Coordinates of C-alpha atoms and ligand atoms in Angstrom, one line a residue:
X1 CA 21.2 -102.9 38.1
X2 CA 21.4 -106.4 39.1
X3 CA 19.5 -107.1 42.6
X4 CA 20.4 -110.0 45.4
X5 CA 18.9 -111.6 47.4
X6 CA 19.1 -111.1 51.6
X7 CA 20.4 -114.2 51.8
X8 CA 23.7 -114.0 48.7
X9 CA 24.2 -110.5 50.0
X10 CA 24.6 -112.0 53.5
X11 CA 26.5 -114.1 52.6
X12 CA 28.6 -111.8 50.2
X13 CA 29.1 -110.1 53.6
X14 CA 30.4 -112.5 55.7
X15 CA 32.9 -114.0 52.7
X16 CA 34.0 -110.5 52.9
X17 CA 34.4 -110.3 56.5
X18 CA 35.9 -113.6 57.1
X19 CA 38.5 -112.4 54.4
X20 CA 39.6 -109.0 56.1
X21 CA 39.4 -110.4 59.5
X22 CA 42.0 -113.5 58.4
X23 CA 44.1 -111.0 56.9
X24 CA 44.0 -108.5 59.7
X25 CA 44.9 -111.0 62.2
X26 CA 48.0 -111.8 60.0
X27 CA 49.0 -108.4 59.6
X28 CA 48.4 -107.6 63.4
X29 CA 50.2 -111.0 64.7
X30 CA 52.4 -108.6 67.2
X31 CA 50.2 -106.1 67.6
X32 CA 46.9 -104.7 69.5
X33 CA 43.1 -104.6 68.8
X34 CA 42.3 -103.2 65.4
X35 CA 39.2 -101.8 63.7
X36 CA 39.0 -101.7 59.6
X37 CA 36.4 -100.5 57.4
X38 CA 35.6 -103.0 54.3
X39 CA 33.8 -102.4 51.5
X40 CA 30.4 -105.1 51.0
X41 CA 28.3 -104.0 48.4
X42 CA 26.0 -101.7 49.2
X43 CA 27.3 -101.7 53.0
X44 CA 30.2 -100.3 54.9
X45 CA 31.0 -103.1 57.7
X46 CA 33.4 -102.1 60.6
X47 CA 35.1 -104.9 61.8
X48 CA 36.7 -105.0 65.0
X49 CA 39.4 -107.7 65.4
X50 CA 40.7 -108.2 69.2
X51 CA 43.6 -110.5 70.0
X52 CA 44.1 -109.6 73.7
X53 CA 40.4 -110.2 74.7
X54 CA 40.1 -113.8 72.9
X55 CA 40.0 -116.7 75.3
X56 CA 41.3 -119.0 73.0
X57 CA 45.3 -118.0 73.3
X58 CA 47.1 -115.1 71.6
X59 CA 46.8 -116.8 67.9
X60 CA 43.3 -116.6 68.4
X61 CA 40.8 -113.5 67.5
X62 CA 37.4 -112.7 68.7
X63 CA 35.8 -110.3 65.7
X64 CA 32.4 -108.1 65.6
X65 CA 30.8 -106.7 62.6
X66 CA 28.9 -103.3 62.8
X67 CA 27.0 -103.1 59.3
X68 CA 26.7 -99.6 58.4
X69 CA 24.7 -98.7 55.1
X70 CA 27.0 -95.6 54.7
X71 CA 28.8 -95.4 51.4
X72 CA 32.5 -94.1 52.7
X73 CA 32.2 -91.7 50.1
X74 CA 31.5 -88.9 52.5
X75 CA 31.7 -86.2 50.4
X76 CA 29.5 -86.9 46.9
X77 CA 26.1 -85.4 47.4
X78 CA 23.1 -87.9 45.5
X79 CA 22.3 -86.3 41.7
X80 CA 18.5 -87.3 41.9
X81 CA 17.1 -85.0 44.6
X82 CA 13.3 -84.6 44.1
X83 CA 12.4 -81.3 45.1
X84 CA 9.4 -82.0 46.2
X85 CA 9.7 -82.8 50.1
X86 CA 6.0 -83.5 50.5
X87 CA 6.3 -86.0 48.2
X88 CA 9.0 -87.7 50.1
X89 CA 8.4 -87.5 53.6
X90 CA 7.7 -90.7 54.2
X91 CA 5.9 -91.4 57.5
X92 CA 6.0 -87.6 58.5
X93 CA 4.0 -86.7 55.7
X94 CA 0.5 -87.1 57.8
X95 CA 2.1 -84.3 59.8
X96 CA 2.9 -81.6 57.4
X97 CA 0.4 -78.5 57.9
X98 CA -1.4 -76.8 61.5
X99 CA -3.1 -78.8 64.0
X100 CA -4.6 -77.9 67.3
X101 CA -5.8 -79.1 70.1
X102 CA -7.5 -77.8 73.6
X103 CA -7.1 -81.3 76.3
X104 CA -3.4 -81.7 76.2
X105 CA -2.1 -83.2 79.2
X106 CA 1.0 -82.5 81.4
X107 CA 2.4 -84.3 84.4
X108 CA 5.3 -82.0 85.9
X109 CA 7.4 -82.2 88.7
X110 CA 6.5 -79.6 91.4
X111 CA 7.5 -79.2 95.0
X112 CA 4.1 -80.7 96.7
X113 CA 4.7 -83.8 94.2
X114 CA 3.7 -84.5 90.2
X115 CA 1.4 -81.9 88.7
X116 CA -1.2 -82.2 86.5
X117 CA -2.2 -79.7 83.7
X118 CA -4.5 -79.7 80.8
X119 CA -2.8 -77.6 77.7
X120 CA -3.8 -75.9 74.6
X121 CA -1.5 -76.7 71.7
X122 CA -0.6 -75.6 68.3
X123 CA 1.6 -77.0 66.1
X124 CA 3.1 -76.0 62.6
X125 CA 5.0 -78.5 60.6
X126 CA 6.6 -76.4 57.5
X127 CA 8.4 -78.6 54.9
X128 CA 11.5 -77.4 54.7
X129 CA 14.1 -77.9 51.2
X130 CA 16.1 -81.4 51.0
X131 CA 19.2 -81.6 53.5
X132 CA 22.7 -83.7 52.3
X133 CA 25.5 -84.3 54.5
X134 CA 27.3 -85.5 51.3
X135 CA 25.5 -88.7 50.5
X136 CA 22.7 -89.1 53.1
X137 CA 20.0 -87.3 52.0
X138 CA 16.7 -86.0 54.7
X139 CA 13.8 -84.4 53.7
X140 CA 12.1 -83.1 56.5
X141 CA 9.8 -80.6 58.3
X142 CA 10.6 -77.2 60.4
X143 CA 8.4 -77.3 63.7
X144 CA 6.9 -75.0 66.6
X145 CA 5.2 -76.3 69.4
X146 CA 3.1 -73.5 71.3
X147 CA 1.0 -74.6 74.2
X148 CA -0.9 -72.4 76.5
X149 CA -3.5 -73.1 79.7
X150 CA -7.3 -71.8 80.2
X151 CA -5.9 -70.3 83.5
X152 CA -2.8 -68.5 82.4
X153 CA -1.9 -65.9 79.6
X154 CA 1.8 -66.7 79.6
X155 CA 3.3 -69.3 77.4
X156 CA 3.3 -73.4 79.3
X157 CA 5.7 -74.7 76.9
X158 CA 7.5 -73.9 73.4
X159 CA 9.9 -75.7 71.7
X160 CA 11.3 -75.4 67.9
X161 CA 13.3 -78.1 65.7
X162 CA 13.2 -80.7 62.8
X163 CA 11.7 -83.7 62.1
X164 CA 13.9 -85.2 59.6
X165 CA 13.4 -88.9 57.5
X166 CA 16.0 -90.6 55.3
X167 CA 14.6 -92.4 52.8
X168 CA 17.6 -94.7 51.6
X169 CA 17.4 -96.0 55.8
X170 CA 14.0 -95.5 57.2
X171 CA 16.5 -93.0 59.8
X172 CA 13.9 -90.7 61.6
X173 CA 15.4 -88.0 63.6
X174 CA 13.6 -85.8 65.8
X175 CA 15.4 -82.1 67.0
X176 CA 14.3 -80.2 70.0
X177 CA 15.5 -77.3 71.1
X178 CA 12.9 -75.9 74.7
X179 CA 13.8 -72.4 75.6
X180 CA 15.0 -73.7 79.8
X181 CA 17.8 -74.5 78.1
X182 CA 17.6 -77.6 76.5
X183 CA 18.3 -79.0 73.2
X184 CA 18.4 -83.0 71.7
X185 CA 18.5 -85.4 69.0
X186 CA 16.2 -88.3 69.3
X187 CA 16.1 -91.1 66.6
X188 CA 14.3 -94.1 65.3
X189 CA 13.7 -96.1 62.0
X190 CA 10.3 -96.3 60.5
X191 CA 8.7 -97.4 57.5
X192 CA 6.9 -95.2 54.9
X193 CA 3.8 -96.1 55.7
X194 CA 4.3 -96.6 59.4
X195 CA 0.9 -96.0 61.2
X196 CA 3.5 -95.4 64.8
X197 CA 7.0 -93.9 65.3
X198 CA 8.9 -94.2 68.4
X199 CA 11.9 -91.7 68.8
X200 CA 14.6 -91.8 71.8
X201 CA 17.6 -89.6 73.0
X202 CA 19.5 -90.6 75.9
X203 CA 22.0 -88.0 78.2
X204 CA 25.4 -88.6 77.6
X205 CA 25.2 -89.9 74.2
X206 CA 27.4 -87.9 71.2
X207 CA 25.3 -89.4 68.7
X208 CA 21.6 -89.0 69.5
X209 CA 21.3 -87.4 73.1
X210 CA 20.3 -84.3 75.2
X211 CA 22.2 -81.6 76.4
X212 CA 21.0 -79.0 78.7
X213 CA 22.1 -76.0 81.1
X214 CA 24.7 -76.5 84.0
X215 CA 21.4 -75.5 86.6
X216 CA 19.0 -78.1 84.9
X217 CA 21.5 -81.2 84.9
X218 CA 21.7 -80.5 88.3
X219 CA 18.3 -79.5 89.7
X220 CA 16.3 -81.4 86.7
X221 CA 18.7 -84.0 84.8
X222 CA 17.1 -85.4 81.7
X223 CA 18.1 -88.5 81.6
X224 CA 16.2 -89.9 78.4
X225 CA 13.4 -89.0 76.4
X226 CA 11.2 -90.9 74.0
X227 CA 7.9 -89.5 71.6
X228 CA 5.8 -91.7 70.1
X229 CA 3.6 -90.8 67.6
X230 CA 0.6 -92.7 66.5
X231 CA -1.3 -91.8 63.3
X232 CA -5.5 -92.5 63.3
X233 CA -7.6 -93.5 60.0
X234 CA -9.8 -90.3 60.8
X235 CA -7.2 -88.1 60.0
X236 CA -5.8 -86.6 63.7
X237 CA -2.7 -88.4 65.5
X238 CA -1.4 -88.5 68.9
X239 CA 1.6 -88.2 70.4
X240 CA 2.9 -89.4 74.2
X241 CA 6.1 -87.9 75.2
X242 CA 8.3 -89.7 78.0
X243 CA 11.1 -87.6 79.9
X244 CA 12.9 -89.0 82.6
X245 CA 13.8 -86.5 85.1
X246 CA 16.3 -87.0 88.2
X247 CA 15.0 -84.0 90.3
X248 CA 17.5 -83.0 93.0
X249 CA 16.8 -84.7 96.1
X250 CA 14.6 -87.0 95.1
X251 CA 16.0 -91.0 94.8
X252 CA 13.5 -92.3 92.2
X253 CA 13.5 -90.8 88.6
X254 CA 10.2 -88.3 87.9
X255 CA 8.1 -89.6 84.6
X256 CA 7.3 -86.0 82.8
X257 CA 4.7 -86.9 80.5
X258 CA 3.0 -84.9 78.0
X259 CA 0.5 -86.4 75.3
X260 CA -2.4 -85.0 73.2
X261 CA -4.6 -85.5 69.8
X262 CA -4.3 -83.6 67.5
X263 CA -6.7 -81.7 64.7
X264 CA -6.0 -80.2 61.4
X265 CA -6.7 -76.4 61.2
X266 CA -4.3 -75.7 58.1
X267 CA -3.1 -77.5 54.9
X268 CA 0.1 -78.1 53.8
X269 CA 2.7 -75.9 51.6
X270 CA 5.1 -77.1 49.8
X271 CA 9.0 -76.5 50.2
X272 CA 10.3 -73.0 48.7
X273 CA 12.5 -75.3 46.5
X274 CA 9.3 -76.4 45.4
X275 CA 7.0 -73.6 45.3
X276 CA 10.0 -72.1 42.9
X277 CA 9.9 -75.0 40.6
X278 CA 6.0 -74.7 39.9
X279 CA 6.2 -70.9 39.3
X280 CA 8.9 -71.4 36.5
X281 CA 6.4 -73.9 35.0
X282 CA 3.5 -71.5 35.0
X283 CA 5.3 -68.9 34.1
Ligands
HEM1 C1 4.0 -80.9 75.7 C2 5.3 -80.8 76.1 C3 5.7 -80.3 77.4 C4 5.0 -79.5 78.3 C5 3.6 -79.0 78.2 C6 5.9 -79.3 79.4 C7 5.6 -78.6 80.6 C8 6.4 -78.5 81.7 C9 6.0 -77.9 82.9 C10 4.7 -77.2 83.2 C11 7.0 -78.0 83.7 C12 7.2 -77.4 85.2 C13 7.8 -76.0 85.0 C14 7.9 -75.2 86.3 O1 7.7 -75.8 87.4 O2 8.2 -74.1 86.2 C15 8.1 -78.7 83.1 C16 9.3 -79.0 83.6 C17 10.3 -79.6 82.9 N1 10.3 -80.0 81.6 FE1 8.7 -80.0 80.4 N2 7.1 -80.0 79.2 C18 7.0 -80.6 78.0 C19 8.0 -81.3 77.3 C20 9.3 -81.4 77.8 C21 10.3 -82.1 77.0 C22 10.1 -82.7 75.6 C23 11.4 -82.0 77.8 C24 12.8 -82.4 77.5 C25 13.2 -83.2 76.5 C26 11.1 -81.3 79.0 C27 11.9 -81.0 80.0 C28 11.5 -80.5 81.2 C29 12.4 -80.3 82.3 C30 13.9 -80.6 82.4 C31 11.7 -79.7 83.4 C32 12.1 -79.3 84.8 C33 12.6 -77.9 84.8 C34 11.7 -77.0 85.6 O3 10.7 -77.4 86.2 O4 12.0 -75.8 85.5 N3 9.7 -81.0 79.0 N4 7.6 -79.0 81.8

């Protein structure tokens, strides 16, 4: 197939949009603000065409673009899926397997002021089979965080979800789901070889946010959350996690941080997907 450059596609793109948005405003001449969905190449644009808002006078438009790399073809799922998720996971492959570590740290909010703890942790990263919503396509891993303290038998923190990478966007989406009662969707783009990944969720976003129990968005509100992950040439990585907390009574938000290094106690397994394709072969 015949490839373009950044700059013809570009400029495909904005031909296109100039095009739609000349025609809209035509069509619209007696009418309100108006959003359509044009095809350019490879990338859906939204254009958003507002007569009211324009300084200019009522013949005049103001007009955004949101480039979207979404076929509108919602419902055809891709023919070439490898089934292989190791082999596409992109930057979370460095994760896949157990890891542990014993000098996790926690800052919590407590009644006397922060806390500070020093955790245990284990985490497993099982790769899990490749996902489609129609055409976007995530191969990803199934995770369970388990942390524990020296001074108490009875679990410090747990939490369950997906880490999740789209090849076709560099889209990295973390799930977390934390048995107080608490669940979110934080996201990021990242290369394949990216050495760091940064994930957010905000409250009160639809898209990638956090939702949690009536009793926690009042006594505890999350207000945002970021990870970062950082990878290290000797083979461990690290993680700092960021939560914002607006604690009841208290004017100024409360940084809950959590961060640790971790180190590989078990390998890798591939996806059942997988592990069914290399039994047919050896069988
Ligand atoms: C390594 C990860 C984490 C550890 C070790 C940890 C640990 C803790 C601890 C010890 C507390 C105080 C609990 C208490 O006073 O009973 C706490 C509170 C809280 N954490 Fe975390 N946390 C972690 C990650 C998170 C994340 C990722 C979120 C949300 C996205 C979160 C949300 C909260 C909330 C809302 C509270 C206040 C509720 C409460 O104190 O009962 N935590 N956390």
């Amino acid at each position: 197939m015949a490839r373009f450059s950044r700059r013809r596609r570009r400029a495909a793109i904005i031909r296109t949009f100039n095009n739609a948005v000349c025609w809209k405003a035509w069509a619209e001449m007696g009418g309100v603000d108006t959003n359509v969905w044009v095809r350019a190449g490879r990338w859906s644009v939204l254009l958003i065409a507002s007569r009211a808002a324009h300084p200019r006078g009522s013949r005049s438009f103001s007009r955004t673009a949101i480039m979207i790399p979404a076929p509108r073809d919602i419902f055809t799922e891709p023919s070439d899926v490898d089934p292989d998720t190791l082999a596409n996971l992109g930057p979370l492959r460095p994760l896949a397997g157990r890891w542990r570590a014993r000098k996790g740290v926690d800052m919590a909010p407590k009644p006397e002021g922060p806390e500070r703890r020093v955790f245990i942790e284990t985490i497993d990263f099982q790769a899990i089979d490749p996902q489609a919503n129609g055409p976007q396509l995530f191969y990803g891993l199934r995770y369970h965080i388990h942390i524990t303290t020296e001074e108490e038998d009875i679990t410090f923190h747990d939490q369950v979800g997906y880490w999740l990478w789209e090849p076709a966007t560099g889209l990295v989406l973390q799930t977390i789901a934390i048995p107080r009662g608490q669940v979110a969707i934080a996201s990021g783009i990242a290369k394949p070889d990216a050495k760091e990944i940064v994930v957010t969720a905000k409250r009160g976003e639809t898209e990638y946010g956090i939702c949690s129990t009536t009793f926690l968005d009042q006594a505890f509100r999350t207000d945002s959350y970021q990870i970062t992950l950082s990878f290290h040439d000797n083979g461990t990585w690290s993680y700092v996690t960021d939560t914002e907390l607006m604690v009841e009574g208290h004017d100024a938000p409360f940084p809950h941080q959590d961060r640790n290094t971790l180190h590989r106690v078990g390998e890798a397994h591939p996806n059942p997907w997988a592990a069914i394709v290399a039994r047919r072969k050896t069988a």
